[in-house]
């Protein structure tokens, strides 16, 4: 399975790089090629330059913990909060680029610290906006998403949104 890019903010996308298929959890960033591919896919949203894989995975761990805590309605773990806060302080300020082809943004600097900071800041912005963060209710899926619609219970991958449709259909039949 390739990256389930389902239109989530970049920090949620990073958390969503461990996927569950038929009960088996698969880490899509288990090797350097996966990490580089993920960074390339998000190159329009993140600073450029080489990124330390281990540091990226550490931040991912904290983001996943945070998202699980938020979804479960638990207080956020101190370790996860410390990790995300530590990463976020180094955030370089993105600049809007005028008249320069497809790239909309540029950053004053790149590399590991800047990239991790941009991701951590993205998570803080999502929280600051009061967005509802949920975990897909398909138990064979681990994906997190921002539920702009409060009724939304499933992620936007084809298999889970089909499930949501089937559940609605069953609900209608049971009601009639
Ligand atoms: Zn799902």
Short mmCIF file of N, CA and C and ligand atoms in Angstrom, two decimals:
data_model
loop_
_atom_site.label_atom_id
_atom_site.label_comp_id
_atom_site.label_asym_id
_atom_site.label_seq_id
_atom_site.Cartn_x
_atom_site.Cartn_y
_atom_site.Cartn_z
N UNK A 1 0.85 -1.19 0.00
CA UNK A 1 0.00 0.00 0.00
C UNK A 1 0.89 1.25 0.00
N UNK A 2 0.52 2.21 -0.83
CA UNK A 2 1.27 3.46 -0.79
C UNK A 2 0.64 4.39 0.25
N UNK A 3 1.20 5.57 0.36
CA UNK A 3 0.75 6.47 1.41
C UNK A 3 -0.73 6.84 1.23
N UNK A 4 -1.50 6.70 2.31
CA UNK A 4 -2.91 7.06 2.20
C UNK A 4 -3.07 8.57 2.34
N UNK A 5 -2.82 9.29 1.27
CA UNK A 5 -2.92 10.74 1.33
C UNK A 5 -4.38 11.10 1.13
N UNK A 6 -5.03 11.40 2.24
CA UNK A 6 -6.48 11.61 2.19
C UNK A 6 -6.83 13.05 2.52
N UNK A 7 -5.92 13.95 2.15
CA UNK A 7 -6.22 15.37 2.27
C UNK A 7 -6.11 15.91 3.68
N UNK A 8 -5.32 15.26 4.52
CA UNK A 8 -5.17 15.73 5.90
C UNK A 8 -4.02 16.72 6.01
N UNK A 9 -3.99 17.52 7.09
CA UNK A 9 -2.84 18.39 7.32
C UNK A 9 -1.56 17.55 7.41
N UNK A 10 -0.42 18.16 7.11
CA UNK A 10 0.83 17.39 6.97
C UNK A 10 1.18 16.64 8.26
N UNK A 11 0.89 17.20 9.42
CA UNK A 11 1.22 16.52 10.68
C UNK A 11 0.38 15.25 10.85
N UNK A 12 -0.89 15.31 10.43
CA UNK A 12 -1.77 14.14 10.52
C UNK A 12 -1.32 13.12 9.47
N UNK A 13 -0.89 13.61 8.31
CA UNK A 13 -0.36 12.73 7.27
C UNK A 13 0.85 11.95 7.78
N UNK A 14 1.70 12.62 8.54
CA UNK A 14 2.88 11.93 9.07
C UNK A 14 2.45 10.82 10.04
N UNK A 15 1.50 11.15 10.91
CA UNK A 15 0.98 10.13 11.84
C UNK A 15 0.38 8.95 11.08
N UNK A 16 -0.18 9.23 9.92
CA UNK A 16 -0.86 8.20 9.13
C UNK A 16 0.08 7.36 8.27
N UNK A 17 1.35 7.31 8.64
CA UNK A 17 2.29 6.49 7.85
C UNK A 17 2.49 5.11 8.47
N UNK A 18 1.69 4.79 9.51
CA UNK A 18 1.58 3.39 9.93
C UNK A 18 0.15 3.00 9.61
N UNK A 19 -0.01 2.02 8.75
CA UNK A 19 -1.35 1.64 8.30
C UNK A 19 -1.63 0.20 8.74
N UNK A 20 -2.90 -0.14 8.83
CA UNK A 20 -3.28 -1.50 9.21
C UNK A 20 -3.98 -2.15 8.03
N UNK A 21 -3.47 -3.31 7.67
CA UNK A 21 -4.10 -4.05 6.57
C UNK A 21 -4.33 -5.47 7.01
N UNK A 22 -5.59 -5.90 6.98
CA UNK A 22 -5.98 -7.24 7.43
C UNK A 22 -5.35 -7.56 8.78
N UNK A 23 -5.46 -6.65 9.69
CA UNK A 23 -5.00 -6.88 11.05
C UNK A 23 -3.50 -6.73 11.28
N UNK A 24 -2.75 -6.41 10.21
CA UNK A 24 -1.30 -6.27 10.36
C UNK A 24 -0.92 -4.80 10.21
N UNK A 25 -0.15 -4.30 11.17
CA UNK A 25 0.29 -2.91 11.09
C UNK A 25 1.55 -2.82 10.24
N UNK A 26 1.53 -1.93 9.27
CA UNK A 26 2.64 -1.78 8.33
C UNK A 26 3.20 -0.37 8.44
N UNK A 27 4.50 -0.29 8.69
CA UNK A 27 5.17 1.01 8.78
C UNK A 27 5.68 1.40 7.39
N UNK A 28 5.07 2.44 6.82
CA UNK A 28 5.45 2.86 5.47
C UNK A 28 6.75 3.66 5.47
N UNK A 29 7.25 4.00 6.67
CA UNK A 29 8.53 4.72 6.76
C UNK A 29 9.60 3.83 7.37
N UNK A 30 9.52 2.53 7.07
CA UNK A 30 10.46 1.60 7.71
C UNK A 30 11.84 1.65 7.06
N UNK A 31 11.96 2.30 5.93
CA UNK A 31 13.29 2.42 5.32
C UNK A 31 13.48 3.83 4.75
N UNK A 32 14.71 4.13 4.38
CA UNK A 32 15.05 5.47 3.91
C UNK A 32 14.27 5.84 2.65
N UNK A 33 14.04 4.82 1.79
CA UNK A 33 13.32 5.11 0.54
C UNK A 33 11.91 5.60 0.85
N UNK A 34 11.28 4.97 1.83
CA UNK A 34 9.93 5.38 2.23
C UNK A 34 9.93 6.79 2.79
N UNK A 35 10.92 7.09 3.63
CA UNK A 35 11.02 8.42 4.23
C UNK A 35 11.22 9.48 3.15
N UNK A 36 12.14 9.19 2.22
CA UNK A 36 12.41 10.16 1.15
C UNK A 36 11.18 10.36 0.27
N UNK A 37 10.46 9.28 0.02
CA UNK A 37 9.26 9.39 -0.83
C UNK A 37 8.20 10.25 -0.12
N UNK A 38 8.06 10.02 1.19
CA UNK A 38 7.06 10.80 1.94
C UNK A 38 7.44 12.28 1.93
N UNK A 39 8.72 12.56 2.15
CA UNK A 39 9.18 13.96 2.17
C UNK A 39 8.96 14.61 0.80
N UNK A 40 9.25 13.85 -0.25
CA UNK A 40 9.08 14.36 -1.61
C UNK A 40 7.60 14.69 -1.88
N UNK A 41 6.72 13.81 -1.43
CA UNK A 41 5.29 14.04 -1.63
C UNK A 41 4.81 15.30 -0.92
N UNK A 42 5.52 15.70 0.15
CA UNK A 42 5.11 16.87 0.91
C UNK A 42 6.04 18.05 0.69
N UNK A 43 6.82 17.99 -0.38
CA UNK A 43 7.85 19.02 -0.58
C UNK A 43 7.23 20.41 -0.75
N UNK A 44 5.99 20.48 -1.24
CA UNK A 44 5.35 21.78 -1.38
C UNK A 44 4.94 22.41 -0.06
N UNK A 45 4.86 21.58 0.99
CA UNK A 45 4.35 22.07 2.29
C UNK A 45 5.44 22.19 3.34
N UNK A 46 6.64 21.72 3.03
CA UNK A 46 7.70 21.65 4.05
C UNK A 46 8.99 22.28 3.54
N UNK A 47 9.85 22.72 4.47
CA UNK A 47 11.16 23.22 4.05
C UNK A 47 11.93 22.12 3.31
N UNK A 48 12.93 22.50 2.56
CA UNK A 48 13.68 21.51 1.79
C UNK A 48 14.91 21.05 2.57
N UNK A 49 15.71 20.25 1.94
CA UNK A 49 16.96 19.82 2.57
C UNK A 49 16.85 18.47 3.22
N UNK A 50 17.97 17.83 3.50
CA UNK A 50 17.96 16.47 4.07
C UNK A 50 17.39 16.45 5.48
N UNK A 51 16.67 15.37 5.79
CA UNK A 51 16.02 15.24 7.10
C UNK A 51 16.48 13.94 7.75
N UNK A 52 16.87 14.02 9.00
CA UNK A 52 17.27 12.85 9.76
C UNK A 52 16.06 11.95 9.99
N UNK A 53 16.14 10.71 9.48
CA UNK A 53 15.00 9.80 9.54
C UNK A 53 14.58 9.47 10.96
N UNK A 54 15.56 9.24 11.82
CA UNK A 54 15.25 8.86 13.19
C UNK A 54 14.48 9.97 13.91
N UNK A 55 14.90 11.21 13.68
CA UNK A 55 14.23 12.35 14.32
C UNK A 55 12.79 12.47 13.80
N UNK A 56 12.60 12.24 12.51
CA UNK A 56 11.26 12.30 11.92
C UNK A 56 10.36 11.24 12.55
N UNK A 57 10.90 10.03 12.74
CA UNK A 57 10.11 8.94 13.31
C UNK A 57 9.79 9.21 14.78
N UNK A 58 10.71 9.87 15.47
CA UNK A 58 10.45 10.21 16.87
C UNK A 58 9.28 11.20 16.96
N UNK A 59 9.29 12.18 16.09
CA UNK A 59 8.18 13.14 16.08
C UNK A 59 6.89 12.43 15.70
N UNK A 60 6.97 11.53 14.75
CA UNK A 60 5.77 10.77 14.36
C UNK A 60 5.20 10.03 15.58
N UNK A 61 6.06 9.42 16.37
CA UNK A 61 5.61 8.70 17.56
C UNK A 61 4.84 9.62 18.50
N UNK A 62 5.36 10.82 18.69
CA UNK A 62 4.70 11.78 19.58
C UNK A 62 3.36 12.22 19.00
N UNK A 63 3.31 12.45 17.69
CA UNK A 63 2.07 12.88 17.04
C UNK A 63 1.00 11.79 17.14
N UNK A 64 1.43 10.54 16.97
CA UNK A 64 0.47 9.43 17.05
C UNK A 64 -0.09 9.32 18.47
N UNK A 65 0.79 9.50 19.43
CA UNK A 65 0.36 9.42 20.83
C UNK A 65 -0.65 10.54 21.12
N UNK A 66 -0.32 11.74 20.65
CA UNK A 66 -1.21 12.88 20.84
C UNK A 66 -2.58 12.61 20.21
N UNK A 67 -2.57 12.14 18.96
CA UNK A 67 -3.84 11.91 18.25
C UNK A 67 -4.67 10.83 18.94
N UNK A 68 -3.99 9.80 19.46
CA UNK A 68 -4.72 8.75 20.17
C UNK A 68 -5.32 9.29 21.47
N UNK A 69 -4.55 10.10 22.17
CA UNK A 69 -5.05 10.70 23.41
C UNK A 69 -6.26 11.59 23.13
N UNK A 70 -6.13 12.43 22.10
CA UNK A 70 -7.23 13.35 21.77
C UNK A 70 -8.48 12.56 21.39
N UNK A 71 -8.29 11.53 20.57
CA UNK A 71 -9.42 10.73 20.11
C UNK A 71 -10.10 10.03 21.29
N UNK A 72 -9.30 9.59 22.25
CA UNK A 72 -9.86 8.87 23.41
C UNK A 72 -10.38 9.82 24.48
N UNK A 73 -10.18 11.13 24.27
CA UNK A 73 -10.63 12.10 25.26
C UNK A 73 -9.77 12.10 26.52
N UNK A 74 -8.51 11.59 26.36
CA UNK A 74 -7.60 11.56 27.51
C UNK A 74 -6.74 12.81 27.53
N UNK A 75 -6.19 13.16 28.71
CA UNK A 75 -5.20 14.24 28.73
C UNK A 75 -4.00 13.82 27.89
N UNK A 76 -3.38 14.77 27.24
CA UNK A 76 -2.24 14.48 26.36
C UNK A 76 -1.04 14.07 27.21
N UNK A 77 -0.33 13.05 26.78
CA UNK A 77 0.84 12.57 27.53
C UNK A 77 1.91 13.66 27.59
N UNK A 78 2.56 13.74 28.75
CA UNK A 78 3.58 14.77 28.96
C UNK A 78 4.75 14.57 27.99
N UNK A 79 5.10 13.31 27.75
CA UNK A 79 6.24 13.03 26.87
C UNK A 79 5.94 13.48 25.45
N UNK A 80 4.72 13.19 24.97
CA UNK A 80 4.35 13.57 23.60
C UNK A 80 4.31 15.10 23.49
N UNK A 81 3.73 15.75 24.49
CA UNK A 81 3.64 17.21 24.46
C UNK A 81 5.04 17.83 24.44
N UNK A 82 5.94 17.29 25.26
CA UNK A 82 7.30 17.84 25.33
C UNK A 82 8.01 17.69 23.99
N UNK A 83 7.85 16.53 23.37
CA UNK A 83 8.50 16.25 22.08
C UNK A 83 7.98 17.21 20.99
N UNK A 84 6.68 17.38 20.94
CA UNK A 84 6.09 18.25 19.91
C UNK A 84 6.46 19.71 20.18
N UNK A 85 6.39 20.11 21.43
CA UNK A 85 6.75 21.50 21.77
C UNK A 85 8.21 21.79 21.46
N UNK A 86 9.07 20.82 21.76
CA UNK A 86 10.50 21.00 21.51
C UNK A 86 10.74 21.19 20.01
N UNK A 87 10.06 20.36 19.21
CA UNK A 87 10.24 20.46 17.76
C UNK A 87 9.70 21.79 17.23
N UNK A 88 8.58 22.24 17.80
CA UNK A 88 7.87 23.39 17.23
C UNK A 88 8.61 24.72 17.40
N UNK A 89 9.41 24.84 18.44
CA UNK A 89 10.01 26.16 18.70
C UNK A 89 10.97 26.62 17.60
N UNK A 90 11.52 25.67 16.86
CA UNK A 90 12.50 26.05 15.84
C UNK A 90 11.84 26.44 14.52
N UNK A 91 10.51 26.57 14.52
CA UNK A 91 9.80 26.74 13.25
C UNK A 91 10.26 27.95 12.45
N UNK A 92 10.75 27.73 11.25
CA UNK A 92 11.07 28.84 10.37
C UNK A 92 9.78 29.40 9.79
N UNK A 93 9.76 30.65 9.48
CA UNK A 93 8.53 31.29 8.99
C UNK A 93 8.43 31.09 7.48
N UNK A 94 7.32 30.51 7.01
CA UNK A 94 7.17 30.36 5.56
C UNK A 94 6.90 31.71 4.90
N UNK A 95 7.41 31.88 3.73
CA UNK A 95 7.19 33.11 2.98
C UNK A 95 6.41 32.77 1.71
N UNK A 96 5.46 33.61 1.40
CA UNK A 96 4.69 33.43 0.18
C UNK A 96 5.55 33.86 -1.00
N UNK A 97 5.57 33.02 -2.05
CA UNK A 97 6.38 33.36 -3.21
C UNK A 97 5.48 33.90 -4.31
N UNK A 98 5.87 35.02 -4.86
CA UNK A 98 5.08 35.60 -5.94
C UNK A 98 5.71 35.25 -7.29
N UNK A 99 4.86 34.93 -8.25
CA UNK A 99 5.31 34.76 -9.63
C UNK A 99 6.48 33.81 -9.82
N UNK A 100 6.42 32.67 -9.12
CA UNK A 100 7.55 31.76 -9.22
C UNK A 100 7.08 30.34 -9.47
N UNK A 101 6.36 30.15 -10.56
CA UNK A 101 5.93 28.81 -10.94
C UNK A 101 4.98 28.21 -9.94
N UNK A 102 5.12 26.89 -9.69
CA UNK A 102 4.15 26.15 -8.89
C UNK A 102 4.35 26.33 -7.39
N UNK A 103 5.59 26.62 -6.97
CA UNK A 103 5.85 26.68 -5.52
C UNK A 103 5.20 27.91 -4.92
N UNK A 104 4.40 27.70 -3.88
CA UNK A 104 3.71 28.82 -3.25
C UNK A 104 4.51 29.40 -2.10
N UNK A 105 5.25 28.51 -1.42
CA UNK A 105 5.93 28.93 -0.20
C UNK A 105 7.42 28.65 -0.28
N UNK A 106 8.18 29.45 0.44
CA UNK A 106 9.59 29.12 0.65
C UNK A 106 9.91 29.39 2.11
N UNK A 107 10.93 28.72 2.61
CA UNK A 107 11.33 28.87 4.02
C UNK A 107 12.72 29.47 4.08
N UNK A 108 12.97 30.21 5.15
CA UNK A 108 14.26 30.86 5.27
C UNK A 108 15.39 29.84 5.43
N UNK A 109 15.08 28.67 5.97
CA UNK A 109 16.09 27.62 6.03
C UNK A 109 15.41 26.25 5.97
N UNK A 110 16.22 25.22 5.65
CA UNK A 110 15.68 23.87 5.54
C UNK A 110 16.40 22.93 6.49
N UNK A 111 16.31 21.63 6.20
CA UNK A 111 16.99 20.63 7.03
C UNK A 111 16.09 20.05 8.10
N UNK A 112 16.68 19.21 8.94
CA UNK A 112 15.91 18.43 9.92
C UNK A 112 15.13 19.31 10.89
N UNK A 113 15.82 20.25 11.53
CA UNK A 113 15.17 21.05 12.56
C UNK A 113 14.00 21.84 11.98
N UNK A 114 14.24 22.45 10.83
CA UNK A 114 13.21 23.28 10.20
C UNK A 114 12.02 22.43 9.75
N UNK A 115 12.29 21.26 9.20
CA UNK A 115 11.22 20.40 8.71
C UNK A 115 10.37 19.88 9.86
N UNK A 116 11.04 19.38 10.91
CA UNK A 116 10.30 18.88 12.07
C UNK A 116 9.49 20.00 12.71
N UNK A 117 10.08 21.19 12.74
CA UNK A 117 9.39 22.33 13.34
C UNK A 117 8.13 22.68 12.53
N UNK A 118 8.24 22.65 11.21
CA UNK A 118 7.08 22.98 10.38
C UNK A 118 5.96 21.97 10.61
N UNK A 119 6.32 20.69 10.78
CA UNK A 119 5.31 19.65 11.01
C UNK A 119 4.67 19.84 12.39
N UNK A 120 5.51 20.08 13.40
CA UNK A 120 4.98 20.26 14.77
C UNK A 120 4.09 21.49 14.84
N UNK A 121 4.51 22.56 14.18
CA UNK A 121 3.70 23.79 14.14
C UNK A 121 2.36 23.54 13.47
N UNK A 122 2.40 22.74 12.41
CA UNK A 122 1.16 22.40 11.70
C UNK A 122 0.18 21.73 12.67
N UNK A 123 0.70 20.80 13.49
CA UNK A 123 -0.17 20.12 14.48
C UNK A 123 -0.75 21.13 15.47
N UNK A 124 0.08 22.05 15.93
CA UNK A 124 -0.40 23.05 16.90
C UNK A 124 -1.46 23.95 16.27
N UNK A 125 -1.27 24.28 14.99
CA UNK A 125 -2.25 25.14 14.31
C UNK A 125 -3.60 24.42 14.17
N UNK A 126 -3.53 23.11 13.87
CA UNK A 126 -4.76 22.33 13.75
C UNK A 126 -5.50 22.35 15.09
N UNK A 127 -4.75 22.17 16.18
CA UNK A 127 -5.37 22.18 17.51
C UNK A 127 -5.89 23.57 17.87
N UNK A 128 -5.10 24.59 17.51
CA UNK A 128 -5.50 25.96 17.84
C UNK A 128 -6.78 26.35 17.11
N UNK A 129 -6.98 25.77 15.92
CA UNK A 129 -8.18 26.09 15.15
C UNK A 129 -9.41 25.38 15.72
N UNK A 130 -9.20 24.57 16.75
CA UNK A 130 -10.33 23.87 17.37
C UNK A 130 -10.84 22.71 16.54
N UNK A 131 -10.00 22.20 15.63
CA UNK A 131 -10.45 21.11 14.76
C UNK A 131 -10.68 19.84 15.55
N UNK A 132 -11.70 19.10 15.16
CA UNK A 132 -12.03 17.83 15.79
C UNK A 132 -11.15 16.74 15.17
N UNK A 133 -10.32 16.11 15.96
CA UNK A 133 -9.43 15.07 15.46
C UNK A 133 -9.98 13.71 15.85
N UNK A 134 -10.08 12.82 14.88
CA UNK A 134 -10.65 11.50 15.18
C UNK A 134 -9.78 10.40 14.59
N UNK A 135 -10.02 9.19 15.09
CA UNK A 135 -9.41 7.99 14.52
C UNK A 135 -10.52 7.23 13.82
N UNK A 136 -10.23 6.69 12.66
CA UNK A 136 -11.22 5.97 11.87
C UNK A 136 -11.87 4.87 12.70
N UNK A 137 -13.19 4.72 12.58
CA UNK A 137 -13.90 3.72 13.39
C UNK A 137 -13.86 2.32 12.79
N UNK A 138 -13.26 2.19 11.62
CA UNK A 138 -13.00 0.85 11.09
C UNK A 138 -11.85 0.27 11.93
N UNK A 139 -12.11 -0.84 12.61
CA UNK A 139 -11.08 -1.37 13.51
C UNK A 139 -9.91 -1.96 12.75
N UNK A 140 -10.09 -2.15 11.45
CA UNK A 140 -8.97 -2.61 10.63
C UNK A 140 -8.29 -1.43 9.95
N UNK A 141 -8.34 -0.27 10.57
CA UNK A 141 -7.75 0.94 10.01
C UNK A 141 -7.26 1.79 11.18
N UNK A 142 -6.13 2.44 11.01
CA UNK A 142 -5.57 3.22 12.11
C UNK A 142 -5.59 4.71 11.81
N UNK A 143 -6.13 5.10 10.67
CA UNK A 143 -5.90 6.46 10.19
C UNK A 143 -6.64 7.52 11.02
N UNK A 144 -5.94 8.62 11.19
CA UNK A 144 -6.50 9.77 11.89
C UNK A 144 -6.95 10.79 10.85
N UNK A 145 -7.93 11.60 11.22
CA UNK A 145 -8.39 12.63 10.29
C UNK A 145 -9.01 13.78 11.05
N UNK A 146 -9.10 14.92 10.38
CA UNK A 146 -9.79 16.07 10.92
C UNK A 146 -11.25 15.96 10.49
N UNK A 147 -12.14 15.88 11.47
CA UNK A 147 -13.56 15.73 11.15
C UNK A 147 -14.21 17.11 11.07
N UNK A 148 -14.15 17.71 9.88
CA UNK A 148 -14.78 19.03 9.71
C UNK A 148 -16.29 18.90 9.87
N UNK A 149 -16.79 17.71 9.51
CA UNK A 149 -18.20 17.40 9.72
C UNK A 149 -18.26 16.54 11.00
N UNK A 150 -19.00 17.00 11.98
CA UNK A 150 -18.98 16.32 13.29
C UNK A 150 -19.54 14.90 13.21
N UNK A 151 -20.30 14.60 12.15
CA UNK A 151 -20.88 13.25 12.03
C UNK A 151 -19.90 12.26 11.42
N UNK A 152 -18.80 12.77 10.90
CA UNK A 152 -17.88 11.88 10.19
C UNK A 152 -17.16 10.93 11.15
N UNK A 153 -17.24 9.63 10.86
CA UNK A 153 -16.65 8.60 11.73
C UNK A 153 -15.56 7.79 11.05
N UNK A 154 -15.50 7.87 9.73
CA UNK A 154 -14.54 7.03 9.00
C UNK A 154 -13.60 7.90 8.17
N UNK A 155 -12.39 7.39 7.94
CA UNK A 155 -11.43 8.12 7.12
C UNK A 155 -11.88 8.09 5.67
N UNK A 156 -11.15 8.78 4.81
CA UNK A 156 -11.60 8.96 3.43
C UNK A 156 -11.02 7.93 2.45
N UNK A 157 -10.36 6.88 2.95
CA UNK A 157 -9.90 5.87 2.01
C UNK A 157 -11.12 5.14 1.46
N UNK A 158 -10.98 4.57 0.27
CA UNK A 158 -12.13 3.94 -0.39
C UNK A 158 -12.74 2.86 0.51
N UNK A 159 -11.87 2.02 1.12
CA UNK A 159 -12.44 0.89 1.86
C UNK A 159 -13.24 1.36 3.08
N UNK A 160 -12.79 2.44 3.73
CA UNK A 160 -13.51 2.88 4.92
C UNK A 160 -14.74 3.72 4.57
N UNK A 161 -14.66 4.55 3.53
CA UNK A 161 -15.86 5.33 3.21
C UNK A 161 -16.93 4.41 2.64
N UNK A 162 -16.54 3.29 2.00
CA UNK A 162 -17.53 2.30 1.55
C UNK A 162 -18.24 1.70 2.75
N UNK A 163 -17.43 1.41 3.77
CA UNK A 163 -17.97 0.84 5.00
C UNK A 163 -18.98 1.79 5.64
N UNK A 164 -18.64 3.08 5.62
CA UNK A 164 -19.54 4.07 6.21
C UNK A 164 -20.86 4.09 5.44
N UNK A 165 -20.75 4.00 4.10
CA UNK A 165 -21.96 4.00 3.26
C UNK A 165 -22.81 2.77 3.57
N UNK A 166 -22.13 1.60 3.68
CA UNK A 166 -22.86 0.36 3.98
C UNK A 166 -23.57 0.46 5.33
N UNK A 167 -22.85 1.05 6.30
CA UNK A 167 -23.44 1.18 7.64
C UNK A 167 -24.68 2.07 7.59
N UNK A 168 -24.59 3.15 6.79
CA UNK A 168 -25.75 4.04 6.68
C UNK A 168 -26.91 3.33 6.02
N UNK A 169 -26.57 2.51 5.00
CA UNK A 169 -27.58 1.76 4.27
C UNK A 169 -28.29 0.78 5.20
N UNK A 170 -27.47 0.04 6.00
CA UNK A 170 -28.03 -0.90 6.97
C UNK A 170 -28.93 -0.19 7.97
N UNK A 171 -28.46 1.01 8.38
CA UNK A 171 -29.23 1.78 9.35
C UNK A 171 -30.60 2.13 8.78
N UNK A 172 -30.60 2.52 7.49
CA UNK A 172 -31.87 2.89 6.84
C UNK A 172 -32.80 1.68 6.76
N UNK A 173 -32.20 0.50 6.42
CA UNK A 173 -33.04 -0.71 6.29
C UNK A 173 -33.63 -1.09 7.65
N UNK A 174 -32.80 -0.99 8.70
CA UNK A 174 -33.27 -1.35 10.04
C UNK A 174 -34.38 -0.41 10.50
N UNK A 175 -34.27 0.84 10.05
CA UNK A 175 -35.25 1.83 10.50
C UNK A 175 -36.58 1.67 9.76
N UNK A 176 -36.55 1.07 8.59
CA UNK A 176 -37.78 1.02 7.79
C UNK A 176 -38.63 -0.23 8.13
ZN1 LIG B 1 -10.20 4.20 7.77
#
